[in-house]
Coordinates of N, CA and C in Angstrom, one line a residue:
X1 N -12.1 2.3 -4.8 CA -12.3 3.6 -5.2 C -11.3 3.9 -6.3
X2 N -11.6 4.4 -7.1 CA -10.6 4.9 -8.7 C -9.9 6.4 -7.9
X3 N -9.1 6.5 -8.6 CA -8.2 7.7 -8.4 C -9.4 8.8 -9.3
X4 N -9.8 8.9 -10.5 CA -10.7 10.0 -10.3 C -11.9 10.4 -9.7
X5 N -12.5 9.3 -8.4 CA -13.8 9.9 -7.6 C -12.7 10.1 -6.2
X6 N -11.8 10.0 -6.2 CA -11.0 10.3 -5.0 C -10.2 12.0 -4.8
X7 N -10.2 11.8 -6.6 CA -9.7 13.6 -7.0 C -11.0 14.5 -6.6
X8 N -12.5 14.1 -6.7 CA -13.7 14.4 -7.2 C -14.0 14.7 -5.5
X9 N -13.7 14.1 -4.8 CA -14.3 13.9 -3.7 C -13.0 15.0 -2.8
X10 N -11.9 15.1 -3.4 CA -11.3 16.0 -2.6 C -11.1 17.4 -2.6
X11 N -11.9 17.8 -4.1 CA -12.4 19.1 -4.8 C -13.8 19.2 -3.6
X12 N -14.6 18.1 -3.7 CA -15.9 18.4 -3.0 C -15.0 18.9 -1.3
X13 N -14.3 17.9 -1.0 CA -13.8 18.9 0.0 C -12.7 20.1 0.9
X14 N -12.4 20.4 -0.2 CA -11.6 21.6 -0.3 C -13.0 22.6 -0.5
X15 N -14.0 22.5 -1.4 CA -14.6 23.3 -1.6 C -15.8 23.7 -0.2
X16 N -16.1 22.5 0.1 CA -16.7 22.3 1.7 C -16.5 23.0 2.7
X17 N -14.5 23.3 2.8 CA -14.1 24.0 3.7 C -14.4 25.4 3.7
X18 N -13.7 25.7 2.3 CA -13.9 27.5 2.2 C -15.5 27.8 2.1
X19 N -16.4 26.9 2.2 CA -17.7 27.3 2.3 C -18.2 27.2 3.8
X20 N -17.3 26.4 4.4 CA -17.5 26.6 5.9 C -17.1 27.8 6.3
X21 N -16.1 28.1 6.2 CA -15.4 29.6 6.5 C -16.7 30.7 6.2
X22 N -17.2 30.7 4.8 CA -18.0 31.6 4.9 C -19.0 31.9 5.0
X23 N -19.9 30.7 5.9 CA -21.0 30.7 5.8 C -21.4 30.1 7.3
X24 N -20.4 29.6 7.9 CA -21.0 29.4 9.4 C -20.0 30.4 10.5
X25 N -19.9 31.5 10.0 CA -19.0 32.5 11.2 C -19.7 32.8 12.2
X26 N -21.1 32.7 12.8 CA -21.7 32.8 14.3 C -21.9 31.5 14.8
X27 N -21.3 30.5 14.2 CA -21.4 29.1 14.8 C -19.8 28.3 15.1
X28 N -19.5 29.2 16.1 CA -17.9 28.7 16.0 C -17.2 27.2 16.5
X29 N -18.3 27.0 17.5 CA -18.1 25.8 17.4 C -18.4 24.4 16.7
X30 N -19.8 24.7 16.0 CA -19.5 23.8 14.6 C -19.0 23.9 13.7
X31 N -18.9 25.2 13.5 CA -17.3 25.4 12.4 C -16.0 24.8 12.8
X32 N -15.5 24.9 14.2 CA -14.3 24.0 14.6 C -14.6 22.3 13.7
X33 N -16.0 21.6 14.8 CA -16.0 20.4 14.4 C -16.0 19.8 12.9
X34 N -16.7 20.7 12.1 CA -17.1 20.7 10.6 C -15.7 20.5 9.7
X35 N -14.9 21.9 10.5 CA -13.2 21.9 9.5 C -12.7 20.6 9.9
X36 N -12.6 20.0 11.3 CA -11.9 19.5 11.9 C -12.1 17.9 10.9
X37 N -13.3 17.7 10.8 CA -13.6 16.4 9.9 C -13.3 16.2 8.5
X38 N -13.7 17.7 7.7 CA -13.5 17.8 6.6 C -11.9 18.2 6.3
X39 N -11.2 18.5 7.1 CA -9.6 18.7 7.1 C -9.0 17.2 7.1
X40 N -9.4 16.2 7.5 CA -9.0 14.9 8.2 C -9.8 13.9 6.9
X41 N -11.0 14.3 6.3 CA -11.1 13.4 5.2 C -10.3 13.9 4.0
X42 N -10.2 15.2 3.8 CA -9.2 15.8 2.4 C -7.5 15.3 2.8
X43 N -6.9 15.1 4.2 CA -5.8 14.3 4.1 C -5.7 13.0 4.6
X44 N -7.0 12.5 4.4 CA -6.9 11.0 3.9 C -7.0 10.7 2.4
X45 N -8.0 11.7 2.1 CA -7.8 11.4 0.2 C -6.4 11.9 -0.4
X46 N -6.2 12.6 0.4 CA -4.5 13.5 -0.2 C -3.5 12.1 -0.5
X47 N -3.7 11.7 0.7 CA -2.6 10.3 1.1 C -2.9 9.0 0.0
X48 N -4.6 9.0 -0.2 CA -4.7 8.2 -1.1 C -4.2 8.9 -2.5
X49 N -5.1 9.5 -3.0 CA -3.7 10.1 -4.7 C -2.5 9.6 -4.3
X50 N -2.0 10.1 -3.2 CA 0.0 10.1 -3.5 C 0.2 8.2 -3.2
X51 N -0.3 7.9 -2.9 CA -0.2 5.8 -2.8 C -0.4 5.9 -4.3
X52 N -1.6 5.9 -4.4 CA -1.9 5.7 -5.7 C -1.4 5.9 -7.0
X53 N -0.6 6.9 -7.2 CA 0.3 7.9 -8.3 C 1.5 7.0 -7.7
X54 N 2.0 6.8 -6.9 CA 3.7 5.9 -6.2 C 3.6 4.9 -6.8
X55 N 2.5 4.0 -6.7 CA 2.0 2.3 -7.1 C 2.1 2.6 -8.1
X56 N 1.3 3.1 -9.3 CA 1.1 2.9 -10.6 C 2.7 3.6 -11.6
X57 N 3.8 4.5 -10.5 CA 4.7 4.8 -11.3 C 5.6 3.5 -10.8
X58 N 5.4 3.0 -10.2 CA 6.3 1.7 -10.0 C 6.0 0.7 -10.5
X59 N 5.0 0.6 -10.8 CA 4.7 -0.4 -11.6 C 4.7 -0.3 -13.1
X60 N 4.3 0.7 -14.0 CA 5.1 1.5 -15.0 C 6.3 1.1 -15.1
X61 N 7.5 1.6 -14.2 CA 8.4 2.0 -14.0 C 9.4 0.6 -13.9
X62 N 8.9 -0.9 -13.9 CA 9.4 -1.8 -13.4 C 10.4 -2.8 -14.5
X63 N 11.4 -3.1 -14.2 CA 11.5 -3.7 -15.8 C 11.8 -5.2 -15.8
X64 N 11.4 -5.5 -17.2 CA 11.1 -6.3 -17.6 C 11.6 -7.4 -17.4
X65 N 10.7 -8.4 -17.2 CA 11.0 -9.9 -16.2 C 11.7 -10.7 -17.4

């Protein structure tokens, strides 16, 4: 996966959440389940950027053999 469908995919789920918030409030328990998944994929993509951004400034960053 490239670091920009990982940015792309973590806009889609930030945006996913606050659309859960407003659009399933008589369904509280699939709203639990829905955030609960979509909270747990946005910080797994979180984690990937920040690897991803660490790796590529270290490797930038490395000096010369």
């Amino acid at each position: 996966m490239t670091l920009g469908i990982a940015v792309i995919l973590l806009v889609l789920a930030v945006a996913s959440i606050v659309l859960i918030f407003l659009y399933l409030r008589k369904k509280p328990k699939l709203r639990i389940i829905c955030l609960v998944l979509l909270s747990v994929i946005a910080l797994v993509l979180v984690g990937y950027i920040a690897l991803t951004l660490i790796f590529v400034g270290a490797v930038s960053n490395q000096p010369p053999a």
